[in-house]
Amino acid sequence: MKLLVDAGNTRLKWLLVGDGRLVGSGSATLDADDPFCDIRCQSADIKRIAISTVISEERRRHLQMQLEAFCCAPIVFHWAEPRRGGLVNAYTETDRMGADRWHAMYAAWQADVGGFAVVDAGSAITIDYVADSGGHLGGYILPGKQMMLRSLRQDAARIGFEVSDVQAAEPGASTTECVQHGLVWLWASMAARIEADCSRLGLGRVLVTGGDAEGLIEAGLSAHHEPSLVLKGLAAVDGESERE
Ligand SMILES: Nc1ncnc2c1ncn2[C@@H]1O[C@H](COP(=O)(O)OP(=O)(O)O)[C@@H](O)[C@H]1O
Ligand SMILES: CC(C)(COP(=O)(O)O)[C@@H](O)C(=O)NCCC(=O)O
Ligand SMILES: [K+]
């Protein structure tokens, strides 16, 4: 079996695959003591561990130590690349791109023909546009939901608000409404802009992933929800690497 790990800045997500089928999946906060405890009994059957990560080098080393204690399988890290299978990165310095963006794009590129947009609503929100030729047109990096709410709390003295999952975008009549509706209003505006960009650029598909994907969809983003997009791209890259 193979353990696939997507370690973002908030959560670690993983898939356990064997003979081409899904054996298990899970997630844990990055600072969890034992993130793979649910599959400890299967660790002896894991023959390879592949990782896509954007965390700090210190946290990456800690994750590697946790995995080495969990299982003796070889651990392979996969990073963003200049090109793969017809997908061409717009970055000239591809080692600066988050591996999650590259793996999500590669999964979308492999899944179907035609240009597409990938939105990953995680700690940060990333948006990437890829033409039907496979040329990455570039993308955007925006603060994620918790990042935005935290900055309002920390950087503004008089903004106190309750957390709620309200989906209204009408003008607010309290601090909580102004903050919560403001987030939905911003996401609805972003959704409309992505739709306009895709129409202008001729991108026929929008795929969304990440912990806040459902919130974005509720705010109006028309997209295919692909919760494991990064892990699917990682699986494809690692499979190709194994066969090289
Ligand atoms: N169980 C959860 N724990 C933490 N954040 C969550 C959870 N479920 C949804 N979220 C939302 O998802 C975002 C994190 O998304 P995620 O894709 O896990 O991030 P990353 O890939 O950066 O680790 C947070 O901003 C939060 O709003
Ligand atoms: C933008 C990101 C932090 C998003 O990661 P996440 O929100 O999943 O933790 C990650 O893709 C990253 O660290 N990128 C490096 C900078 C770049 O892609 O240009
Ligand atoms: K992510």
PDB file of C-alpha atoms and ligand atoms in Angstrom:
ATOM      1  CA  MET A   1       0.000   0.000   0.000  1.00  0.00           C
ATOM      2  CA  LYS A   2       0.986   3.644  -0.450  1.00  0.00           C
ATOM      3  CA  LEU A   3       0.333   6.541   1.948  1.00  0.00           C
ATOM      4  CA  LEU A   4      -0.297   9.879   0.204  1.00  0.00           C
ATOM      5  CA  VAL A   5      -0.017  13.009   2.381  1.00  0.00           C
ATOM      6  CA  ASP A   6      -1.062  16.609   1.632  1.00  0.00           C
ATOM      7  CA  ALA A   7       0.358  18.750   4.443  1.00  0.00           C
ATOM      8  CA  GLY A   8      -1.019  22.292   4.252  1.00  0.00           C
ATOM      9  CA  ASN A   9      -0.517  25.141   6.715  1.00  0.00           C
ATOM     10  CA  THR A  10      -3.696  24.247   8.652  1.00  0.00           C
ATOM     11  CA  ARG A  11      -4.413  20.569   8.164  1.00  0.00           C
ATOM     12  CA  LEU A  12      -2.722  17.407   7.052  1.00  0.00           C
ATOM     13  CA  LYS A  13      -4.871  15.277   4.731  1.00  0.00           C
ATOM     14  CA  TRP A  14      -4.004  11.704   3.721  1.00  0.00           C
ATOM     15  CA  LEU A  15      -5.149   8.801   1.553  1.00  0.00           C
ATOM     16  CA  LEU A  16      -4.111   5.149   1.957  1.00  0.00           C
ATOM     17  CA  VAL A  17      -4.257   3.361  -1.414  1.00  0.00           C
ATOM     18  CA  GLY A  18      -3.575  -0.246  -2.358  1.00  0.00           C
ATOM     19  CA  ASP A  19      -3.924  -2.090  -5.700  1.00  0.00           C
ATOM     20  CA  GLY A  20      -5.413   1.044  -7.238  1.00  0.00           C
ATOM     21  CA  ARG A  21      -8.207   1.348  -4.694  1.00  0.00           C
ATOM     22  CA  LEU A  22      -8.824   3.603  -1.695  1.00  0.00           C
ATOM     23  CA  VAL A  23      -8.177   1.790   1.562  1.00  0.00           C
ATOM     24  CA  GLY A  24      -8.498   4.727   3.965  1.00  0.00           C
ATOM     25  CA  SER A  25      -8.498   8.508   4.289  1.00  0.00           C
ATOM     26  CA  GLY A  26      -8.255  11.060   7.044  1.00  0.00           C
ATOM     27  CA  SER A  27      -7.089  14.458   8.206  1.00  0.00           C
ATOM     28  CA  ALA A  28      -5.534  15.962  11.293  1.00  0.00           C
ATOM     29  CA  THR A  29      -4.444  19.366  12.459  1.00  0.00           C
ATOM     30  CA  LEU A  30      -0.817  19.999  11.653  1.00  0.00           C
ATOM     31  CA  ASP A  31       0.187  19.976  15.346  1.00  0.00           C
ATOM     32  CA  ALA A  32      -1.524  16.641  16.101  1.00  0.00           C
ATOM     33  CA  ASP A  33       0.688  14.323  18.191  1.00  0.00           C
ATOM     34  CA  ASP A  34      -0.235  11.170  16.268  1.00  0.00           C
ATOM     35  CA  PRO A  35      -1.835  12.179  12.935  1.00  0.00           C
ATOM     36  CA  PHE A  36      -1.816   8.631  11.522  1.00  0.00           C
ATOM     37  CA  CYS A  37      -3.114   6.807  14.617  1.00  0.00           C
ATOM     38  CA  ASP A  38      -6.180   5.583  12.691  1.00  0.00           C
ATOM     39  CA  ILE A  39      -3.985   3.470  10.398  1.00  0.00           C
ATOM     40  CA  ARG A  40      -1.283   2.399  12.858  1.00  0.00           C
ATOM     41  CA  CYS A  41      -2.315  -1.251  12.495  1.00  0.00           C
ATOM     42  CA  GLN A  42      -1.782  -1.031   8.734  1.00  0.00           C
ATOM     43  CA  SER A  43       1.653   0.646   8.877  1.00  0.00           C
ATOM     44  CA  ALA A  44       3.523  -2.622   8.183  1.00  0.00           C
ATOM     45  CA  ASP A  45       1.710  -2.929   4.835  1.00  0.00           C
ATOM     46  CA  ILE A  46       2.712   0.575   3.685  1.00  0.00           C
ATOM     47  CA  LYS A  47       5.556   0.238   1.169  1.00  0.00           C
ATOM     48  CA  ARG A  48       5.907   3.892   0.133  1.00  0.00           C
ATOM     49  CA  ILE A  49       4.940   7.324   1.444  1.00  0.00           C
ATOM     50  CA  ALA A  50       4.542  10.274  -0.958  1.00  0.00           C
ATOM     51  CA  ILE A  51       4.108  13.826   0.328  1.00  0.00           C
ATOM     52  CA  SER A  52       2.988  17.167  -1.125  1.00  0.00           C
ATOM     53  CA  THR A  53       3.639  19.947   1.360  1.00  0.00           C
ATOM     54  CA  VAL A  54       3.864  23.707   1.765  1.00  0.00           C
ATOM     55  CA  ILE A  55       4.749  23.786   5.465  1.00  0.00           C
ATOM     56  CA  SER A  56       7.924  25.298   6.942  1.00  0.00           C
ATOM     57  CA  GLU A  57      11.177  23.342   6.761  1.00  0.00           C
ATOM     58  CA  GLU A  58      11.075  22.873  10.542  1.00  0.00           C
ATOM     59  CA  ARG A  59       7.546  21.430  10.375  1.00  0.00           C
ATOM     60  CA  ARG A  60       8.522  19.329   7.348  1.00  0.00           C
ATOM     61  CA  ARG A  61      11.361  17.768   9.355  1.00  0.00           C
ATOM     62  CA  HIS A  62       8.968  17.109  12.249  1.00  0.00           C
ATOM     63  CA  LEU A  63       6.468  15.453   9.888  1.00  0.00           C
ATOM     64  CA  GLN A  64       9.267  13.309   8.437  1.00  0.00           C
ATOM     65  CA  MET A  65      10.263  12.219  11.955  1.00  0.00           C
ATOM     66  CA  GLN A  66       6.636  11.358  12.783  1.00  0.00           C
ATOM     67  CA  LEU A  67       6.374   9.282   9.622  1.00  0.00           C
ATOM     68  CA  GLU A  68       9.699   7.518  10.241  1.00  0.00           C
ATOM     69  CA  ALA A  69       8.436   6.571  13.702  1.00  0.00           C
ATOM     70  CA  PHE A  70       5.104   5.420  12.234  1.00  0.00           C
ATOM     71  CA  CYS A  71       6.421   3.281   9.371  1.00  0.00           C
ATOM     72  CA  CYS A  72       9.720   2.151   7.811  1.00  0.00           C
ATOM     73  CA  ALA A  73       8.611   2.776   4.203  1.00  0.00           C
ATOM     74  CA  PRO A  74      10.654   5.173   2.026  1.00  0.00           C
ATOM     75  CA  ILE A  75       9.363   8.763   2.143  1.00  0.00           C
ATOM     76  CA  VAL A  76       9.313  10.795  -1.099  1.00  0.00           C
ATOM     77  CA  PHE A  77       8.540  14.527  -1.213  1.00  0.00           C
ATOM     78  CA  HIS A  78       7.187  15.914  -4.518  1.00  0.00           C
ATOM     79  CA  TRP A  79       7.444  19.638  -5.316  1.00  0.00           C
ATOM     80  CA  ALA A  80       6.200  21.974  -8.027  1.00  0.00           C
ATOM     81  CA  GLU A  81       7.832  21.324 -11.426  1.00  0.00           C
ATOM     82  CA  PRO A  82       8.465  23.289 -14.641  1.00  0.00           C
ATOM     83  CA  ARG A  83       6.329  20.862 -16.642  1.00  0.00           C
ATOM     84  CA  ARG A  84       4.747  17.398 -16.629  1.00  0.00           C
ATOM     85  CA  GLY A  85       2.681  15.537 -19.204  1.00  0.00           C
ATOM     86  CA  GLY A  86       1.837  18.623 -21.247  1.00  0.00           C
ATOM     87  CA  LEU A  87       1.131  20.882 -18.250  1.00  0.00           C
ATOM     88  CA  VAL A  88       3.560  23.816 -18.313  1.00  0.00           C
ATOM     89  CA  ASN A  89       4.169  25.983 -15.231  1.00  0.00           C
ATOM     90  CA  ALA A  90       3.992  29.778 -15.707  1.00  0.00           C
ATOM     91  CA  TYR A  91       6.542  30.246 -12.921  1.00  0.00           C
ATOM     92  CA  THR A  92      10.139  30.632 -14.008  1.00  0.00           C
ATOM     93  CA  GLU A  93      11.210  29.846 -10.429  1.00  0.00           C
ATOM     94  CA  THR A  94       9.051  26.743 -10.020  1.00  0.00           C
ATOM     95  CA  ASP A  95      10.643  25.831  -6.681  1.00  0.00           C
ATOM     96  CA  ARG A  96       8.884  28.915  -5.257  1.00  0.00           C
ATOM     97  CA  MET A  97       5.402  27.606  -6.157  1.00  0.00           C
ATOM     98  CA  GLY A  98       3.439  25.719  -3.531  1.00  0.00           C
ATOM     99  CA  ALA A  99       3.498  21.984  -4.274  1.00  0.00           C
ATOM    100  CA  ASP A 100      -0.245  21.854  -3.540  1.00  0.00           C
ATOM    101  CA  ARG A 101      -0.971  24.212  -6.432  1.00  0.00           C
ATOM    102  CA  TRP A 102       1.054  22.144  -8.891  1.00  0.00           C
ATOM    103  CA  HIS A 103      -0.443  18.824  -7.785  1.00  0.00           C
ATOM    104  CA  ALA A 104      -4.002  20.213  -7.863  1.00  0.00           C
ATOM    105  CA  MET A 105      -3.413  21.565 -11.376  1.00  0.00           C
ATOM    106  CA  TYR A 106      -1.917  18.261 -12.526  1.00  0.00           C
ATOM    107  CA  ALA A 107      -4.918  16.328 -11.217  1.00  0.00           C
ATOM    108  CA  ALA A 108      -7.266  18.697 -13.069  1.00  0.00           C
ATOM    109  CA  TRP A 109      -5.122  18.511 -16.233  1.00  0.00           C
ATOM    110  CA  GLN A 110      -5.242  14.729 -16.190  1.00  0.00           C
ATOM    111  CA  ALA A 111      -8.932  14.492 -15.345  1.00  0.00           C
ATOM    112  CA  ASP A 112     -10.325  15.990 -18.527  1.00  0.00           C
ATOM    113  CA  VAL A 113      -9.503  17.984 -21.653  1.00  0.00           C
ATOM    114  CA  GLY A 114      -9.909  21.708 -22.000  1.00  0.00           C
ATOM    115  CA  GLY A 115      -8.783  24.731 -20.043  1.00  0.00           C
ATOM    116  CA  PHE A 116      -9.689  25.060 -16.385  1.00  0.00           C
ATOM    117  CA  ALA A 117      -9.462  27.058 -13.185  1.00  0.00           C
ATOM    118  CA  VAL A 118      -8.436  25.469  -9.880  1.00  0.00           C
ATOM    119  CA  VAL A 119      -9.459  27.160  -6.621  1.00  0.00           C
ATOM    120  CA  ASP A 120      -7.952  25.852  -3.369  1.00  0.00           C
ATOM    121  CA  ALA A 121      -9.682  27.447  -0.372  1.00  0.00           C
ATOM    122  CA  GLY A 122      -7.229  26.562   2.388  1.00  0.00           C
ATOM    123  CA  SER A 123      -5.194  28.564   4.895  1.00  0.00           C
ATOM    124  CA  ALA A 124      -4.675  30.818   1.895  1.00  0.00           C
ATOM    125  CA  ILE A 125      -6.923  30.784  -1.152  1.00  0.00           C
ATOM    126  CA  THR A 126      -5.124  30.034  -4.410  1.00  0.00           C
ATOM    127  CA  ILE A 127      -6.588  30.383  -7.887  1.00  0.00           C
ATOM    128  CA  ASP A 128      -4.791  29.025 -10.955  1.00  0.00           C
ATOM    129  CA  TYR A 129      -5.800  29.261 -14.611  1.00  0.00           C
ATOM    130  CA  VAL A 130      -4.639  26.698 -17.193  1.00  0.00           C
ATOM    131  CA  ALA A 131      -5.318  27.036 -20.941  1.00  0.00           C
ATOM    132  CA  ASP A 132      -6.528  24.085 -23.019  1.00  0.00           C
ATOM    133  CA  SER A 133      -2.950  23.877 -24.388  1.00  0.00           C
ATOM    134  CA  GLY A 134      -1.763  22.964 -20.884  1.00  0.00           C
ATOM    135  CA  GLY A 135      -0.077  26.324 -20.427  1.00  0.00           C
ATOM    136  CA  HIS A 136      -0.469  27.629 -16.880  1.00  0.00           C
ATOM    137  CA  LEU A 137      -1.652  31.231 -17.347  1.00  0.00           C
ATOM    138  CA  GLY A 138      -0.757  32.126 -13.755  1.00  0.00           C
ATOM    139  CA  GLY A 139      -2.803  32.624 -10.622  1.00  0.00           C
ATOM    140  CA  TYR A 140      -3.591  34.482  -7.427  1.00  0.00           C
ATOM    141  CA  ILE A 141      -2.877  34.033  -3.713  1.00  0.00           C
ATOM    142  CA  LEU A 142      -5.382  35.505  -1.233  1.00  0.00           C
ATOM    143  CA  PRO A 143      -5.814  35.263   2.563  1.00  0.00           C
ATOM    144  CA  GLY A 144      -8.006  32.333   3.620  1.00  0.00           C
ATOM    145  CA  LYS A 145     -11.107  32.643   5.814  1.00  0.00           C
ATOM    146  CA  GLN A 146      -9.419  32.079   9.190  1.00  0.00           C
ATOM    147  CA  MET A 147      -6.500  34.308   8.180  1.00  0.00           C
ATOM    148  CA  MET A 148      -8.914  37.154   7.392  1.00  0.00           C
ATOM    149  CA  LEU A 149     -10.986  36.748  10.559  1.00  0.00           C
ATOM    150  CA  ARG A 150      -7.834  36.468  12.699  1.00  0.00           C
ATOM    151  CA  SER A 151      -6.329  39.617  11.219  1.00  0.00           C
ATOM    152  CA  LEU A 152      -9.541  41.582  11.921  1.00  0.00           C
ATOM    153  CA  ARG A 153      -9.468  40.396  15.564  1.00  0.00           C
ATOM    154  CA  GLN A 154      -5.747  41.003  16.024  1.00  0.00           C
ATOM    155  CA  ASP A 155      -5.151  44.178  14.023  1.00  0.00           C
ATOM    156  CA  ALA A 156      -8.299  46.210  14.787  1.00  0.00           C
ATOM    157  CA  ALA A 157      -9.004  47.301  18.345  1.00  0.00           C
ATOM    158  CA  ARG A 158     -12.776  47.546  18.214  1.00  0.00           C
ATOM    159  CA  ILE A 159     -13.774  44.625  16.029  1.00  0.00           C
ATOM    160  CA  GLY A 160     -15.346  42.017  18.250  1.00  0.00           C
ATOM    161  CA  PHE A 161     -17.607  39.497  16.493  1.00  0.00           C
ATOM    162  CA  GLU A 162     -19.114  36.061  16.934  1.00  0.00           C
ATOM    163  CA  VAL A 163     -18.218  33.262  14.568  1.00  0.00           C
ATOM    164  CA  SER A 164     -21.121  32.096  12.439  1.00  0.00           C
ATOM    165  CA  ASP A 165     -21.576  30.249   9.177  1.00  0.00           C
ATOM    166  CA  VAL A 166     -24.236  32.617   7.955  1.00  0.00           C
ATOM    167  CA  GLN A 167     -24.327  32.827   4.169  1.00  0.00           C
ATOM    168  CA  ALA A 168     -25.944  36.283   3.831  1.00  0.00           C
ATOM    169  CA  ALA A 169     -24.183  39.034   1.867  1.00  0.00           C
ATOM    170  CA  GLU A 170     -26.610  41.890   2.605  1.00  0.00           C
ATOM    171  CA  PRO A 171     -25.139  45.020   4.241  1.00  0.00           C
ATOM    172  CA  GLY A 172     -24.611  44.255   7.938  1.00  0.00           C
ATOM    173  CA  ALA A 173     -26.227  46.131  10.846  1.00  0.00           C
ATOM    174  CA  SER A 174     -23.843  44.944  13.570  1.00  0.00           C
ATOM    175  CA  THR A 175     -20.116  44.249  13.827  1.00  0.00           C
ATOM    176  CA  THR A 176     -20.729  40.515  13.549  1.00  0.00           C
ATOM    177  CA  GLU A 177     -22.963  40.956  10.484  1.00  0.00           C
ATOM    178  CA  CYS A 178     -20.514  43.390   8.847  1.00  0.00           C
ATOM    179  CA  VAL A 179     -17.677  40.890   9.284  1.00  0.00           C
ATOM    180  CA  GLN A 180     -19.595  37.726   8.411  1.00  0.00           C
ATOM    181  CA  HIS A 181     -21.579  39.248   5.514  1.00  0.00           C
ATOM    182  CA  GLY A 182     -18.359  40.949   4.379  1.00  0.00           C
ATOM    183  CA  LEU A 183     -16.659  37.579   3.983  1.00  0.00           C
ATOM    184  CA  VAL A 184     -19.582  36.164   1.999  1.00  0.00           C
ATOM    185  CA  TRP A 185     -19.755  39.371  -0.074  1.00  0.00           C
ATOM    186  CA  LEU A 186     -16.023  39.097  -0.855  1.00  0.00           C
ATOM    187  CA  TRP A 187     -16.342  35.397  -1.782  1.00  0.00           C
ATOM    188  CA  ALA A 188     -19.408  36.116  -3.959  1.00  0.00           C
ATOM    189  CA  SER A 189     -17.442  38.875  -5.698  1.00  0.00           C
ATOM    190  CA  MET A 190     -14.498  36.527  -6.194  1.00  0.00           C
ATOM    191  CA  ALA A 191     -16.810  33.835  -7.598  1.00  0.00           C
ATOM    192  CA  ALA A 192     -18.261  36.302 -10.115  1.00  0.00           C
ATOM    193  CA  ARG A 193     -14.772  37.425 -11.134  1.00  0.00           C
ATOM    194  CA  ILE A 194     -13.559  33.839 -11.612  1.00  0.00           C
ATOM    195  CA  GLU A 195     -16.608  33.168 -13.797  1.00  0.00           C
ATOM    196  CA  ALA A 196     -15.884  36.293 -15.886  1.00  0.00           C
ATOM    197  CA  ASP A 197     -12.188  35.382 -16.204  1.00  0.00           C
ATOM    198  CA  CYS A 198     -13.014  31.829 -17.311  1.00  0.00           C
ATOM    199  CA  SER A 199     -15.434  33.142 -19.909  1.00  0.00           C
ATOM    200  CA  ARG A 200     -12.879  35.624 -21.228  1.00  0.00           C
ATOM    201  CA  LEU A 201     -10.036  33.071 -21.202  1.00  0.00           C
ATOM    202  CA  GLY A 202     -12.160  30.227 -22.600  1.00  0.00           C
ATOM    203  CA  LEU A 203     -11.696  27.969 -19.555  1.00  0.00           C
ATOM    204  CA  GLY A 204     -14.531  25.453 -19.521  1.00  0.00           C
ATOM    205  CA  ARG A 205     -14.055  23.936 -16.053  1.00  0.00           C
ATOM    206  CA  VAL A 206     -13.743  25.276 -12.514  1.00  0.00           C
ATOM    207  CA  LEU A 207     -12.597  22.868  -9.802  1.00  0.00           C
ATOM    208  CA  VAL A 208     -12.589  23.811  -6.124  1.00  0.00           C
ATOM    209  CA  THR A 209     -10.877  22.085  -3.214  1.00  0.00           C
ATOM    210  CA  GLY A 210      -9.756  22.916   0.322  1.00  0.00           C
ATOM    211  CA  GLY A 211     -11.447  23.149   3.695  1.00  0.00           C
ATOM    212  CA  ASP A 212     -13.505  26.211   2.753  1.00  0.00           C
ATOM    213  CA  ALA A 213     -14.599  24.915  -0.668  1.00  0.00           C
ATOM    214  CA  GLU A 214     -18.210  24.382   0.423  1.00  0.00           C
ATOM    215  CA  GLY A 215     -18.399  27.935   1.796  1.00  0.00           C
ATOM    216  CA  LEU A 216     -17.182  29.288  -1.524  1.00  0.00           C
ATOM    217  CA  ILE A 217     -19.756  27.203  -3.402  1.00  0.00           C
ATOM    218  CA  GLU A 218     -22.513  28.440  -1.065  1.00  0.00           C
ATOM    219  CA  ALA A 219     -21.342  32.016  -1.731  1.00  0.00           C
ATOM    220  CA  GLY A 220     -21.937  31.450  -5.440  1.00  0.00           C
ATOM    221  CA  LEU A 221     -18.873  29.772  -6.969  1.00  0.00           C
ATOM    222  CA  SER A 222     -20.019  27.430  -9.771  1.00  0.00           C
ATOM    223  CA  ALA A 223     -17.425  24.666  -9.595  1.00  0.00           C
ATOM    224  CA  HIS A 224     -16.842  20.935  -9.314  1.00  0.00           C
ATOM    225  CA  HIS A 225     -16.035  20.197  -5.647  1.00  0.00           C
ATOM    226  CA  GLU A 226     -12.936  17.952  -5.590  1.00  0.00           C
ATOM    227  CA  PRO A 227     -11.975  17.468  -1.905  1.00  0.00           C
ATOM    228  CA  SER A 228      -8.882  15.332  -2.683  1.00  0.00           C
ATOM    229  CA  LEU A 229      -7.615  17.163  -5.767  1.00  0.00           C
ATOM    230  CA  VAL A 230      -4.097  17.758  -4.388  1.00  0.00           C
ATOM    231  CA  LEU A 231      -3.793  14.110  -3.276  1.00  0.00           C
ATOM    232  CA  LYS A 232      -5.016  12.870  -6.685  1.00  0.00           C
ATOM    233  CA  GLY A 233      -2.340  14.933  -8.422  1.00  0.00           C
ATOM    234  CA  LEU A 234       0.272  13.690  -5.951  1.00  0.00           C
ATOM    235  CA  ALA A 235      -0.794  10.094  -6.635  1.00  0.00           C
ATOM    236  CA  ALA A 236      -0.362  10.616 -10.391  1.00  0.00           C
ATOM    237  CA  VAL A 237       3.055  12.271 -10.013  1.00  0.00           C
ATOM    238  CA  ASP A 238       4.331   9.639  -7.601  1.00  0.00           C
ATOM    239  CA  GLY A 239       3.045   6.801  -9.757  1.00  0.00           C
ATOM    240  CA  GLU A 240       4.872   8.232 -12.763  1.00  0.00           C
ATOM    241  CA  SER A 241       8.019   8.755 -10.678  1.00  0.00           C
ATOM    242  CA  GLU A 242       7.946   5.136  -9.491  1.00  0.00           C
ATOM    243  CA  ARG A 243       7.789   3.908 -13.096  1.00  0.00           C
ATOM    244  CA  GLU A 244      10.680   6.161 -14.269  1.00  0.00           C
TER     245      GLU A 244
HETATM  246  N1  LIG B   1     -11.693  20.504  10.538  1.00  0.00           N
HETATM  247  C1  LIG B   1     -11.169  21.683  10.158  1.00  0.00           C
HETATM  248  N2  LIG B   1     -10.085  22.163  10.785  1.00  0.00           N
HETATM  249  C2  LIG B   1      -9.541  23.350  10.384  1.00  0.00           C
HETATM  250  N3  LIG B   1     -10.020  24.122   9.386  1.00  0.00           N
HETATM  251  C3  LIG B   1     -11.106  23.665   8.752  1.00  0.00           C
HETATM  252  C4  LIG B   1     -11.730  22.425   9.084  1.00  0.00           C
HETATM  253  N4  LIG B   1     -12.775  22.255   8.263  1.00  0.00           N
HETATM  254  C5  LIG B   1     -12.816  23.309   7.454  1.00  0.00           C
HETATM  255  N5  LIG B   1     -11.836  24.174   7.754  1.00  0.00           N
HETATM  256  C6  LIG B   1     -11.625  25.429   7.041  1.00  0.00           C
HETATM  257  O1  LIG B   1     -10.655  25.104   6.043  1.00  0.00           O
HETATM  258  C7  LIG B   1      -9.576  26.007   6.040  1.00  0.00           C
HETATM  259  C8  LIG B   1      -8.324  25.176   5.987  1.00  0.00           C
HETATM  260  O2  LIG B   1      -8.440  24.410   4.799  1.00  0.00           O
HETATM  261  P1  LIG B   1      -7.385  23.312   4.474  1.00  0.00           P
HETATM  262  O3  LIG B   1      -7.621  22.902   3.070  1.00  0.00           O
HETATM  263  O4  LIG B   1      -7.342  22.295   5.516  1.00  0.00           O
HETATM  264  O5  LIG B   1      -6.035  24.194   4.574  1.00  0.00           O
HETATM  265  P2  LIG B   1      -4.540  23.823   4.251  1.00  0.00           P
HETATM  266  O6  LIG B   1      -4.526  23.034   2.976  1.00  0.00           O
HETATM  267  O7  LIG B   1      -3.937  25.198   4.115  1.00  0.00           O
HETATM  268  O8  LIG B   1      -4.032  23.068   5.435  1.00  0.00           O
HETATM  269  C9  LIG B   1      -9.674  26.862   7.281  1.00  0.00           C
HETATM  270  O9  LIG B   1      -9.588  28.219   6.883  1.00  0.00           O
HETATM  271  C10 LIG B   1     -11.072  26.575   7.861  1.00  0.00           C
HETATM  272  O10 LIG B   1     -11.938  27.666   7.660  1.00  0.00           O
HETATM  273  C1  LIG B   2      -0.243  29.757  -1.050  1.00  0.00           C
HETATM  274  C2  LIG B   2      -0.054  28.553  -0.153  1.00  0.00           C
HETATM  275  C3  LIG B   2       0.370  28.976   1.236  1.00  0.00           C
HETATM  276  C4  LIG B   2      -1.385  27.790  -0.045  1.00  0.00           C
HETATM  277  O1  LIG B   2      -1.197  26.714   0.811  1.00  0.00           O
HETATM  278  P1  LIG B   2      -2.271  26.277   1.924  1.00  0.00           P
HETATM  279  O2  LIG B   2      -3.276  27.378   2.021  1.00  0.00           O
HETATM  280  O3  LIG B   2      -2.852  25.032   1.382  1.00  0.00           O
HETATM  281  O4  LIG B   2      -1.519  26.043   3.171  1.00  0.00           O
HETATM  282  C5  LIG B   2       0.991  27.575  -0.767  1.00  0.00           C
HETATM  283  O5  LIG B   2       0.598  27.253  -2.079  1.00  0.00           O
HETATM  284  C6  LIG B   2       2.381  28.182  -0.768  1.00  0.00           C
HETATM  285  O6  LIG B   2       3.058  28.164   0.232  1.00  0.00           O
HETATM  286  N1  LIG B   2       2.814  28.721  -1.936  1.00  0.00           N
HETATM  287  C7  LIG B   2       4.140  29.286  -2.051  1.00  0.00           C
HETATM  288  C8  LIG B   2       4.095  30.579  -2.808  1.00  0.00           C
HETATM  289  C9  LIG B   2       3.589  30.451  -4.255  1.00  0.00           C
HETATM  290  O7  LIG B   2       2.858  29.466  -4.564  1.00  0.00           O
HETATM  291  O8  LIG B   2       3.920  31.340  -5.073  1.00  0.00           O
HETATM  292  K     K B   3      -4.081  23.296   0.342  1.00  0.00           K
END
